[in-house]
């Protein structure tokens, strides 16, 4: 029989969310035209006028980067609305763009639909334009806009409740808004912060630099999300005995700022930096939310596009060949034939290895048959069964008698959806994964070793994939 789940487990939305691995953010709005990141809400709608807005260009960038979900800022804290909302005049309908007939949210959701990308929305809870901010009237206004967006633009995959400046918004307000999300878009993931903590499917990671903790548990005590200050470590690492399953979504911009500034064209994150962020977010049991700032024309710059092309080339090239596939594998405490050790090497998520219920530790020995050199190692737990393994290390050997620890893979704690270790190159014939502690017997669907793809200086990845 299958192992019994232990501790909090993910809901269906969270399981789907984890499988996206990388999702995109688009910060575009009045700030793009005023040169701000945090506009004061006083900018004239006359200033919003993209010359060549093309959301199909945005989605083509995502297609090339292999990114399948994207979040558009519909309204940032300056309050300017990128769609012709019925609930304020501070919107595109009073801008010169398309003579006031334009709708960025519509163009974005249509482009996503055409490209097979899941569309999502950031509707900034904080608002510097609307003088009702923080009152019940504002909560009604926000509720009206939320339902307008959730009713009129097809499936919305995620809603993003930024905690920035949102301290006046009570849990009672969020309760009402969350009810509306659940009623109108039952599958919509909620990024929750501060007073929306109770509805969060995923949490802030505690920084905007793209770095999850080591360990990084999917579980946390919701009070850590609500309080934030004083709980940055908990947001970053999760809490091993946390009462709720709320994994980290790691928001970081490909440029220094969230919005576009021409002077940052020379400061787009390099492929090395993006790879490091990937390893420290997706590779640490989190989802990476990578921001692109479209420019004043309404286009993603080609440099940003090339960098994420290269990132995809690197990810694909590295993980396409598991050097352990076909190896002989045996364990100390196997559960039985339905959960055999070789299930970890079959490249199939639905088959997994499990330890017998009598043990929370195990030793998994892999005989590669011949010498292999690798510098990346990956483990994936069966997340539906909860965080089980809480301590693990990997050693290697030439003869199966004397073992040498891999320093970067020693004393590790969490696994979760995916844990990647980048190490100095190791050449070995045999490997040993030691499960040193657990809340229950291990349940692992993938164990892999890989040689990192080298980085192409030209940043063009298409041909190789
Ligand atoms: C920070 C918020 O406090 C947090 O709740 C979350 O929304 C996060 O932003 C998103 O990056 S504020 C930021 C200036 C660190």
Tab-separated table of C-alpha atoms and ligand atoms in Angstrom:
chain	number	residue	atom	x	y	z
A	1	UNK	CA	0.000	0.000	0.000
A	2	UNK	CA	0.994	3.598	-0.577
A	3	UNK	CA	2.636	5.576	2.226
A	4	UNK	CA	0.282	7.753	4.304
A	5	UNK	CA	0.716	11.517	3.836
A	6	UNK	CA	2.488	13.306	6.672
A	7	UNK	CA	1.852	16.883	7.841
A	8	UNK	CA	0.238	19.550	5.641
A	9	UNK	CA	-0.040	18.603	1.963
A	10	UNK	CA	-0.545	20.727	-1.167
A	11	UNK	CA	-3.948	21.416	-2.718
A	12	UNK	CA	-4.573	20.870	-6.440
A	13	UNK	CA	-3.776	24.526	-7.272
A	14	UNK	CA	-0.436	24.309	-5.541
A	15	UNK	CA	0.514	21.068	-7.287
A	16	UNK	CA	-0.268	22.662	-10.652
A	17	UNK	CA	1.612	25.835	-9.635
A	18	UNK	CA	4.770	23.925	-8.676
A	19	UNK	CA	4.881	22.292	-12.108
A	20	UNK	CA	5.191	25.689	-13.838
A	21	UNK	CA	8.598	26.127	-12.159
A	22	UNK	CA	9.222	29.537	-13.748
A	23	UNK	CA	6.471	32.110	-14.258
A	24	UNK	CA	6.752	35.608	-15.686
A	25	UNK	CA	5.815	38.997	-14.275
A	26	UNK	CA	5.134	42.052	-16.453
A	27	UNK	CA	5.388	45.427	-14.728
A	28	UNK	CA	3.913	47.877	-17.194
A	29	UNK	CA	1.806	50.942	-16.510
A	30	UNK	CA	1.982	54.649	-15.770
A	31	UNK	CA	5.394	54.218	-14.110
A	32	UNK	CA	6.764	53.048	-17.469
A	33	UNK	CA	6.033	56.508	-18.869
A	34	UNK	CA	6.947	58.681	-15.897
A	35	UNK	CA	10.200	56.868	-15.128
A	36	UNK	CA	9.052	55.904	-11.634
A	37	UNK	CA	8.781	52.622	-9.790
A	38	UNK	CA	6.394	53.920	-7.165
A	39	UNK	CA	4.421	56.746	-8.749
A	40	UNK	CA	2.490	59.040	-6.405
A	41	UNK	CA	-0.816	58.574	-8.229
A	42	UNK	CA	-0.877	62.107	-9.631
A	43	UNK	CA	0.466	61.479	-13.123
A	44	UNK	CA	-1.822	62.661	-15.907
A	45	UNK	CA	-3.441	59.829	-17.936
A	46	UNK	CA	-2.252	61.816	-20.997
A	47	UNK	CA	1.196	60.392	-20.303
A	48	UNK	CA	0.196	56.778	-20.957
A	49	UNK	CA	0.781	56.167	-24.647
A	50	UNK	CA	2.707	53.087	-25.795
A	51	UNK	CA	3.628	53.505	-29.451
A	52	UNK	CA	3.740	49.846	-30.389
A	53	UNK	CA	2.283	47.747	-27.570
A	54	UNK	CA	2.300	44.117	-28.674
A	55	UNK	CA	1.498	41.502	-26.055
A	56	UNK	CA	2.080	38.810	-28.690
A	57	UNK	CA	5.706	39.916	-28.682
A	58	UNK	CA	5.759	39.410	-24.894
A	59	UNK	CA	4.339	35.917	-25.189
A	60	UNK	CA	6.771	35.041	-27.981
A	61	UNK	CA	9.570	35.880	-25.543
A	62	UNK	CA	7.990	33.532	-23.019
A	63	UNK	CA	7.531	30.762	-25.574
A	64	UNK	CA	11.223	30.896	-26.402
A	65	UNK	CA	12.059	30.862	-22.704
A	66	UNK	CA	9.716	27.927	-22.068
A	67	UNK	CA	7.637	29.949	-19.579
A	68	UNK	CA	3.976	28.916	-19.460
A	69	UNK	CA	2.323	31.333	-17.001
A	70	UNK	CA	2.459	35.110	-16.767
A	71	UNK	CA	1.208	37.777	-14.390
A	72	UNK	CA	0.337	41.278	-15.641
A	73	UNK	CA	0.240	44.301	-13.367
A	74	UNK	CA	-3.296	45.584	-13.993
A	75	UNK	CA	-2.972	48.364	-11.412
A	76	UNK	CA	0.140	49.237	-9.396
A	77	UNK	CA	0.187	51.404	-6.259
A	78	UNK	CA	-0.033	54.610	-8.344
A	79	UNK	CA	-3.623	53.543	-9.014
A	80	UNK	CA	-3.614	53.919	-12.819
A	81	UNK	CA	-5.674	51.125	-14.381
A	82	UNK	CA	-4.428	49.354	-17.494
A	83	UNK	CA	-7.973	48.372	-18.453
A	84	UNK	CA	-11.034	50.587	-19.066
A	85	UNK	CA	-12.597	49.826	-15.708
A	86	UNK	CA	-16.114	51.033	-14.997
A	87	UNK	CA	-15.090	52.030	-11.478
A	88	UNK	CA	-12.645	54.934	-11.900
A	89	UNK	CA	-11.665	57.463	-14.525
A	90	UNK	CA	-7.987	56.996	-13.734
A	91	UNK	CA	-7.380	54.502	-16.520
A	92	UNK	CA	-6.417	53.879	-20.127
A	93	UNK	CA	-9.810	55.161	-21.258
A	94	UNK	CA	-8.631	58.703	-20.521
A	95	UNK	CA	-5.276	58.250	-22.191
A	96	UNK	CA	-4.377	59.050	-25.808
A	97	UNK	CA	-3.487	55.392	-26.403
A	98	UNK	CA	-5.861	54.037	-29.069
A	99	UNK	CA	-7.997	57.145	-28.464
A	100	UNK	CA	-9.004	55.798	-25.097
A	101	UNK	CA	-10.305	52.565	-26.626
A	102	UNK	CA	-7.388	50.373	-25.578
A	103	UNK	CA	-7.324	47.613	-22.960
A	104	UNK	CA	-3.944	46.184	-21.930
A	105	UNK	CA	-5.531	43.451	-19.828
A	106	UNK	CA	-7.539	42.272	-22.841
A	107	UNK	CA	-4.549	42.353	-25.167
A	108	UNK	CA	-2.502	40.472	-22.587
A	109	UNK	CA	-5.071	37.777	-21.824
A	110	UNK	CA	-5.823	37.315	-25.550
A	111	UNK	CA	-2.112	36.968	-26.348
A	112	UNK	CA	-1.667	34.456	-23.534
A	113	UNK	CA	-4.640	32.434	-24.754
A	114	UNK	CA	-3.274	32.386	-28.306
A	115	UNK	CA	0.129	31.255	-27.078
A	116	UNK	CA	-1.153	28.618	-24.640
A	117	UNK	CA	0.129	30.597	-21.665
A	118	UNK	CA	-1.846	30.865	-18.433
A	119	UNK	CA	-2.740	34.482	-17.704
A	120	UNK	CA	-2.654	35.967	-14.221
A	121	UNK	CA	-3.262	39.360	-12.635
A	122	UNK	CA	-1.608	41.664	-10.120
A	123	UNK	CA	-4.203	44.075	-8.745
A	124	UNK	CA	-2.291	46.264	-6.320
A	125	UNK	CA	-4.073	46.407	-2.969
A	126	UNK	CA	-2.273	49.649	-2.102
A	127	UNK	CA	-3.465	52.703	-4.022
A	128	UNK	CA	-1.988	56.207	-3.845
A	129	UNK	CA	-4.411	57.731	-6.317
A	130	UNK	CA	-7.687	56.840	-4.659
A	131	UNK	CA	-8.314	58.944	-1.567
A	132	UNK	CA	-10.598	56.247	-0.146
A	133	UNK	CA	-7.627	53.912	0.298
A	134	UNK	CA	-7.874	52.112	3.644
A	135	UNK	CA	-11.630	52.700	4.105
A	136	UNK	CA	-14.655	50.452	3.576
A	137	UNK	CA	-15.432	52.444	0.429
A	138	UNK	CA	-12.046	51.543	-0.971
A	139	UNK	CA	-12.671	47.882	-0.109
A	140	UNK	CA	-15.866	48.063	-2.165
A	141	UNK	CA	-14.016	49.714	-5.028
A	142	UNK	CA	-11.313	47.026	-4.914
A	143	UNK	CA	-13.963	44.294	-4.797
A	144	UNK	CA	-15.698	45.758	-7.854
A	145	UNK	CA	-12.463	45.880	-9.813
A	146	UNK	CA	-11.481	42.401	-8.737
A	147	UNK	CA	-14.742	40.900	-9.954
A	148	UNK	CA	-14.564	42.945	-13.161
A	149	UNK	CA	-11.162	41.390	-13.878
A	150	UNK	CA	-12.136	37.894	-12.787
A	151	UNK	CA	-15.356	37.876	-14.843
A	152	UNK	CA	-14.375	39.440	-18.127
A	153	UNK	CA	-11.009	38.072	-19.204
A	154	UNK	CA	-11.302	34.284	-19.185
A	155	UNK	CA	-9.454	31.982	-16.799
A	156	UNK	CA	-7.177	33.832	-14.379
A	157	UNK	CA	-4.460	31.532	-13.115
A	158	UNK	CA	-3.143	33.571	-10.198
A	159	UNK	CA	-3.985	36.747	-8.308
A	160	UNK	CA	-1.144	38.667	-6.678
A	161	UNK	CA	-1.753	40.471	-3.400
A	162	UNK	CA	1.362	42.558	-2.882
A	163	UNK	CA	1.914	43.393	0.776
A	164	UNK	CA	3.815	46.579	-0.075
A	165	UNK	CA	2.027	49.536	1.507
A	166	UNK	CA	-0.972	47.317	2.248
A	167	UNK	CA	-0.962	47.466	6.046
A	168	UNK	CA	-4.287	49.310	6.288
A	169	UNK	CA	-6.103	46.475	4.562
A	170	UNK	CA	-7.713	44.212	7.121
A	171	UNK	CA	-8.233	40.464	7.111
A	172	UNK	CA	-11.970	41.167	6.881
A	173	UNK	CA	-11.437	42.934	3.538
A	174	UNK	CA	-9.311	40.110	2.218
A	175	UNK	CA	-11.862	37.553	3.388
A	176	UNK	CA	-14.447	39.163	1.152
A	177	UNK	CA	-12.068	39.481	-1.786
A	178	UNK	CA	-10.886	35.882	-1.382
A	179	UNK	CA	-14.494	34.665	-1.371
A	180	UNK	CA	-14.932	36.419	-4.682
A	181	UNK	CA	-11.760	34.827	-6.122
A	182	UNK	CA	-12.914	31.384	-5.030
A	183	UNK	CA	-16.429	31.920	-6.403
A	184	UNK	CA	-15.381	33.360	-9.772
A	185	UNK	CA	-12.106	31.506	-10.417
A	186	UNK	CA	-11.948	28.368	-8.264
A	187	UNK	CA	-8.568	27.302	-9.678
A	188	UNK	CA	-6.892	30.679	-9.213
A	189	UNK	CA	-3.720	30.585	-7.095
A	190	UNK	CA	-3.516	33.317	-4.446
A	191	UNK	CA	-0.167	34.946	-3.686
A	192	UNK	CA	-0.947	36.100	-0.166
A	193	UNK	CA	0.889	38.469	2.166
A	194	UNK	CA	0.329	40.196	5.508
A	195	UNK	CA	-3.441	40.263	6.179
A	196	UNK	CA	-4.248	38.001	3.228
A	197	UNK	CA	-2.146	35.264	4.899
A	198	UNK	CA	-5.173	33.048	5.550
A	199	UNK	CA	-5.896	32.692	1.826
A	200	UNK	CA	-2.351	32.270	0.573
A	201	UNK	CA	-1.577	29.370	-1.741
A	202	UNK	CA	1.968	30.688	-1.958
A	203	UNK	CA	4.049	33.091	0.106
A	204	UNK	CA	6.657	35.806	-0.350
A	205	UNK	CA	10.198	34.464	0.051
A	206	UNK	CA	11.362	37.397	2.190
A	207	UNK	CA	13.549	39.153	-0.409
A	208	UNK	CA	13.380	40.438	-3.974
A	209	UNK	CA	16.767	39.037	-5.006
A	210	UNK	CA	15.616	35.636	-6.196
A	211	UNK	CA	16.992	33.562	-3.321
A	212	UNK	CA	15.125	30.942	-1.308
A	213	UNK	CA	16.505	29.607	1.937
A	214	UNK	CA	18.440	26.389	2.452
A	215	UNK	CA	16.433	24.596	3.706
A	216	UNK	CA	13.207	25.838	2.164
A	217	UNK	CA	10.128	24.107	3.558
A	218	UNK	CA	6.753	24.426	1.839
A	219	UNK	CA	5.224	24.611	5.307
A	220	UNK	CA	5.084	27.687	7.546
A	221	UNK	CA	3.068	29.110	10.410
A	222	UNK	CA	0.680	31.622	8.810
A	223	UNK	CA	1.482	34.184	11.529
A	224	UNK	CA	4.973	34.462	10.019
A	225	UNK	CA	3.405	35.584	6.746
A	226	UNK	CA	1.104	38.038	8.490
A	227	UNK	CA	3.802	39.609	10.615
A	228	UNK	CA	6.677	39.686	8.051
A	229	UNK	CA	8.960	41.968	10.084
A	230	UNK	CA	10.859	39.716	12.425
A	231	UNK	CA	9.911	36.681	10.316
A	232	UNK	CA	12.043	37.158	7.230
A	233	UNK	CA	13.978	33.958	7.991
A	234	UNK	CA	10.736	31.992	8.303
A	235	UNK	CA	9.494	33.402	4.985
A	236	UNK	CA	12.807	32.494	3.402
A	237	UNK	CA	13.215	28.999	4.839
A	238	UNK	CA	9.675	28.023	5.727
A	239	UNK	CA	9.141	26.203	9.014
A	240	UNK	CA	9.662	22.459	9.282
A	241	UNK	CA	6.706	22.097	11.638
A	242	UNK	CA	4.616	24.844	10.039
A	243	UNK	CA	0.891	24.241	10.244
A	244	UNK	CA	0.048	25.335	6.689
A	245	UNK	CA	1.329	24.309	3.271
A	246	UNK	CA	2.253	27.660	1.681
A	247	UNK	CA	5.374	27.362	-0.508
A	248	UNK	CA	7.516	30.288	-1.652
A	249	UNK	CA	7.073	32.180	-4.916
A	250	UNK	CA	10.326	33.993	-5.582
A	251	UNK	CA	9.761	37.404	-7.208
A	252	UNK	CA	12.773	39.059	-8.791
A	253	UNK	CA	13.251	41.387	-11.732
A	254	UNK	CA	15.571	40.664	-14.650
A	255	UNK	CA	16.659	44.306	-14.250
A	256	UNK	CA	17.402	46.328	-11.107
A	257	UNK	CA	13.891	47.868	-11.162
A	258	UNK	CA	10.436	46.391	-11.574
A	259	UNK	CA	9.494	48.979	-14.220
A	260	UNK	CA	11.440	49.881	-17.358
A	261	UNK	CA	14.145	52.531	-17.270
A	262	UNK	CA	16.353	53.008	-20.346
A	263	UNK	CA	19.423	53.556	-18.191
A	264	UNK	CA	19.093	49.960	-16.969
A	265	UNK	CA	19.519	48.493	-20.466
A	266	UNK	CA	23.125	47.772	-19.555
A	267	UNK	CA	22.161	46.173	-16.260
A	268	UNK	CA	20.017	43.269	-17.372
A	269	UNK	CA	20.938	40.224	-15.282
A	270	UNK	CA	23.487	38.018	-17.010
A	271	UNK	CA	22.874	34.406	-17.912
A	272	UNK	CA	25.198	33.401	-15.054
A	273	UNK	CA	23.150	35.451	-12.620
A	274	UNK	CA	19.877	34.023	-13.917
A	275	UNK	CA	21.213	30.471	-13.691
A	276	UNK	CA	22.278	31.126	-10.107
A	277	UNK	CA	18.799	32.493	-9.336
A	278	UNK	CA	17.224	29.422	-10.959
A	279	UNK	CA	19.361	27.115	-8.816
A	280	UNK	CA	18.473	29.085	-5.669
A	281	UNK	CA	14.738	29.285	-6.351
A	282	UNK	CA	13.439	26.412	-8.488
A	283	UNK	CA	16.374	24.386	-7.150
A	284	UNK	CA	15.236	25.153	-3.613
A	285	UNK	CA	11.680	23.904	-3.666
A	286	UNK	CA	10.189	27.205	-4.880
A	287	UNK	CA	8.624	28.737	-7.975
A	288	UNK	CA	10.569	31.517	-9.701
A	289	UNK	CA	8.539	34.610	-10.639
A	290	UNK	CA	10.776	36.459	-13.081
A	291	UNK	CA	9.873	40.028	-13.989
A	292	UNK	CA	10.255	41.584	-17.436
A	293	UNK	CA	9.660	45.339	-17.672
A	294	UNK	CA	8.243	46.181	-21.133
A	295	UNK	CA	9.497	49.544	-22.397
A	296	UNK	CA	7.659	52.744	-23.371
A	297	UNK	CA	6.924	51.345	-26.787
A	298	UNK	CA	5.190	48.435	-25.102
A	299	UNK	CA	7.763	45.792	-26.016
A	300	UNK	CA	10.148	43.517	-24.124
A	301	UNK	CA	13.726	44.494	-24.978
A	302	UNK	CA	15.649	41.999	-27.071
A	303	UNK	CA	18.449	41.819	-24.540
A	304	UNK	CA	16.035	40.602	-21.843
A	305	UNK	CA	14.608	38.102	-24.326
A	306	UNK	CA	18.046	36.757	-25.245
A	307	UNK	CA	18.999	36.280	-21.611
A	308	UNK	CA	15.985	34.103	-20.860
A	309	UNK	CA	16.486	32.199	-24.127
A	310	UNK	CA	19.913	31.329	-22.836
A	311	UNK	CA	18.601	30.419	-19.414
A	312	UNK	CA	16.225	27.943	-21.045
A	313	UNK	CA	19.070	26.562	-23.175
A	314	UNK	CA	21.079	26.043	-20.010
A	315	UNK	CA	18.226	24.378	-18.097
A	316	UNK	CA	17.299	22.151	-21.007
A	317	UNK	CA	20.878	21.244	-21.861
A	318	UNK	CA	21.746	20.432	-18.276
A	319	UNK	CA	18.743	18.336	-17.315
A	320	UNK	CA	18.060	16.464	-20.552
A	321	UNK	CA	20.382	13.596	-19.626
A	322	UNK	CA	20.302	11.968	-16.227
A	323	UNK	CA	23.708	10.301	-16.057
A	324	UNK	CA	22.299	7.850	-13.521
A	325	UNK	CA	19.587	6.495	-15.794
A	326	UNK	CA	19.963	2.774	-16.314
A	327	UNK	CA	22.165	2.444	-13.205
A	328	UNK	CA	21.713	-0.440	-10.802
A	329	UNK	CA	20.121	0.828	-7.626
A	330	UNK	CA	19.426	-0.844	-4.292
A	331	UNK	CA	18.329	0.394	-0.898
A	332	UNK	CA	18.445	-0.707	2.705
A	333	UNK	CA	14.734	-0.441	3.544
A	334	UNK	CA	12.649	-0.874	0.393
A	335	UNK	CA	8.877	-0.823	0.664
A	336	UNK	CA	8.191	-3.409	-1.995
A	337	UNK	CA	7.794	-4.014	-5.693
A	338	UNK	CA	5.401	-1.125	-6.417
A	339	UNK	CA	7.905	1.309	-4.951
A	340	UNK	CA	11.146	-0.092	-6.270
A	341	UNK	CA	14.381	1.920	-6.187
A	342	UNK	CA	14.675	2.067	-9.981
A	343	UNK	CA	11.492	4.189	-10.033
A	344	UNK	CA	13.759	7.094	-9.075
A	345	UNK	CA	15.602	6.796	-12.379
A	346	UNK	CA	12.740	6.169	-14.805
A	347	UNK	CA	12.037	9.820	-15.607
A	348	UNK	CA	8.420	9.257	-14.653
A	349	UNK	CA	6.884	11.385	-11.949
A	350	UNK	CA	4.059	8.989	-11.159
A	351	UNK	CA	6.312	6.114	-10.123
A	352	UNK	CA	8.410	6.531	-7.026
A	353	UNK	CA	10.623	4.820	-4.536
A	354	UNK	CA	9.369	4.563	-0.963
A	355	UNK	CA	10.980	3.389	2.237
A	356	UNK	CA	9.196	0.826	4.391
A	357	UNK	CA	6.978	2.333	7.128
A	358	UNK	CA	9.233	0.901	9.817
A	359	UNK	CA	12.034	3.360	8.946
A	360	UNK	CA	12.559	7.094	8.595
A	361	UNK	CA	16.142	6.649	7.378
A	362	UNK	CA	17.527	4.745	4.420
A	363	UNK	CA	20.607	4.247	2.292
A	364	UNK	CA	20.209	4.276	-1.455
A	365	UNK	CA	23.164	2.974	-3.435
A	366	UNK	CA	23.559	3.673	-7.114
A	367	UNK	CA	26.024	1.711	-9.232
A	368	UNK	CA	26.622	3.741	-12.384
A	369	UNK	CA	28.453	0.834	-14.022
A	370	UNK	CA	31.236	3.088	-15.270
A	371	UNK	CA	32.860	6.366	-14.356
A	372	UNK	CA	30.607	9.393	-14.759
A	373	UNK	CA	31.406	13.063	-14.192
A	374	UNK	CA	28.695	15.383	-12.936
A	375	UNK	CA	28.387	18.756	-11.229
A	376	UNK	CA	24.636	19.000	-10.662
A	377	UNK	CA	22.479	16.722	-8.567
A	378	UNK	CA	18.694	16.721	-8.229
A	379	UNK	CA	16.107	15.132	-5.948
A	380	UNK	CA	12.301	15.284	-6.132
A	381	UNK	CA	9.971	14.148	-3.401
A	382	UNK	CA	6.348	13.070	-3.858
A	383	UNK	CA	4.860	16.354	-2.633
A	384	UNK	CA	1.337	14.921	-2.367
A	385	UNK	CA	2.665	12.884	0.577
A	386	UNK	CA	3.993	15.937	2.464
A	387	UNK	CA	7.528	16.857	3.497
A	388	UNK	CA	8.893	13.471	4.605
A	389	UNK	CA	12.661	13.602	4.388
A	390	UNK	CA	14.280	16.138	6.720
A	391	UNK	CA	17.953	15.168	6.423
A	392	UNK	CA	20.024	13.804	3.544
A	393	UNK	CA	23.574	13.605	2.192
A	394	UNK	CA	25.237	12.223	-0.917
A	395	UNK	CA	28.614	10.429	-1.028
A	396	UNK	CA	30.554	8.878	-3.882
A	397	UNK	CA	32.949	6.012	-4.249
A	398	UNK	CA	35.160	4.245	-6.753
A	399	UNK	CA	34.836	0.776	-5.236
A	400	UNK	CA	31.717	0.837	-3.023
A	401	UNK	CA	33.889	0.364	0.085
A	402	UNK	CA	35.325	3.740	0.963
A	403	UNK	CA	33.002	6.701	0.536
A	404	UNK	CA	33.739	10.410	0.122
A	405	UNK	CA	31.123	13.031	0.962
A	406	UNK	CA	30.137	15.561	-1.696
A	407	UNK	CA	30.562	18.701	0.441
A	408	UNK	CA	27.797	20.706	-1.260
A	409	UNK	CA	25.413	17.750	-0.828
A	410	UNK	CA	26.174	17.039	2.833
A	411	UNK	CA	23.829	17.846	5.703
A	412	UNK	CA	20.968	18.881	3.448
A	413	UNK	CA	17.473	19.117	4.953
A	414	UNK	CA	14.391	19.740	2.789
A	415	UNK	CA	13.615	18.228	-0.629
A	416	UNK	CA	10.026	18.980	-1.649
A	417	UNK	CA	9.032	19.504	-5.285
A	418	UNK	CA	12.652	19.843	-6.435
A	419	UNK	CA	16.032	20.267	-4.787
A	420	UNK	CA	19.108	20.942	-6.896
A	421	UNK	CA	22.697	20.956	-5.684
A	422	UNK	CA	25.439	22.493	-7.807
A	423	UNK	CA	28.812	21.009	-6.871
A	424	UNK	CA	32.409	20.932	-8.018
A	425	UNK	CA	32.740	18.236	-10.701
A	426	UNK	CA	32.700	14.727	-9.210
A	427	UNK	CA	33.888	11.650	-11.080
A	428	UNK	CA	32.512	8.446	-9.616
A	429	UNK	CA	31.320	4.940	-10.364
A	430	UNK	CA	29.107	4.634	-7.309
A	431	UNK	CA	26.906	7.046	-5.410
A	432	UNK	CA	25.141	6.807	-2.101
A	433	UNK	CA	22.146	8.880	-1.018
A	434	UNK	CA	21.779	8.690	2.730
A	435	UNK	CA	18.402	9.644	4.158
A	436	UNK	CA	19.508	10.598	7.656
A	437	UNK	CA	16.214	11.803	9.116
A	438	UNK	CA	12.562	12.038	8.237
A	439	UNK	CA	9.069	12.652	9.529
A	440	UNK	CA	8.170	9.400	7.772
A	441	UNK	CA	9.798	7.007	5.317
A	442	UNK	CA	11.189	8.639	2.180
A	443	UNK	CA	9.056	8.932	-0.981
A	444	UNK	CA	11.244	10.079	-3.862
A	445	UNK	CA	10.297	10.057	-7.524
A	446	UNK	CA	13.527	11.373	-9.033
A	447	UNK	CA	17.218	11.186	-8.279
A	448	UNK	CA	19.446	12.600	-10.976
A	449	UNK	CA	23.029	13.601	-11.694
A	450	UNK	CA	23.897	15.909	-14.572
A	451	UNK	CA	26.737	17.754	-16.226
A	452	UNK	CA	26.018	21.472	-16.460
A	453	UNK	CA	25.628	22.761	-20.003
A	454	UNK	CA	28.218	25.418	-20.761
A	455	UNK	CA	26.933	28.926	-21.318
A	456	UNK	CA	26.749	30.237	-24.852
A	457	UNK	CA	28.199	33.706	-25.088
A	458	UNK	CA	25.854	34.747	-27.918
A	459	UNK	CA	22.782	34.203	-25.765
A	460	UNK	CA	20.905	32.515	-28.588
A	461	UNK	CA	19.441	29.232	-27.615
A	462	UNK	CA	16.745	28.290	-30.081
A	463	UNK	CA	18.693	26.082	-32.440
A	464	UNK	CA	20.092	23.908	-29.698
A	465	UNK	CA	16.705	23.103	-28.202
B	1	LIG	C1	7.203	43.440	0.103
B	1	LIG	C2	5.938	43.190	0.850
B	1	LIG	O1	6.062	43.604	2.190
B	1	LIG	C3	5.626	41.724	0.778
B	1	LIG	O2	4.405	41.462	1.403
B	1	LIG	C4	5.603	41.234	-0.666
B	1	LIG	O3	4.463	41.723	-1.315
B	1	LIG	C5	6.876	41.681	-1.364
B	1	LIG	O4	7.065	43.064	-1.242
B	1	LIG	C6	6.882	41.353	-2.827
B	1	LIG	O5	8.158	41.532	-3.326
B	1	LIG	S1	7.631	45.154	0.142
B	1	LIG	C7	9.135	45.215	-0.767
B	1	LIG	C8	9.518	46.651	-0.874
B	1	LIG	C9	10.205	44.421	-0.116
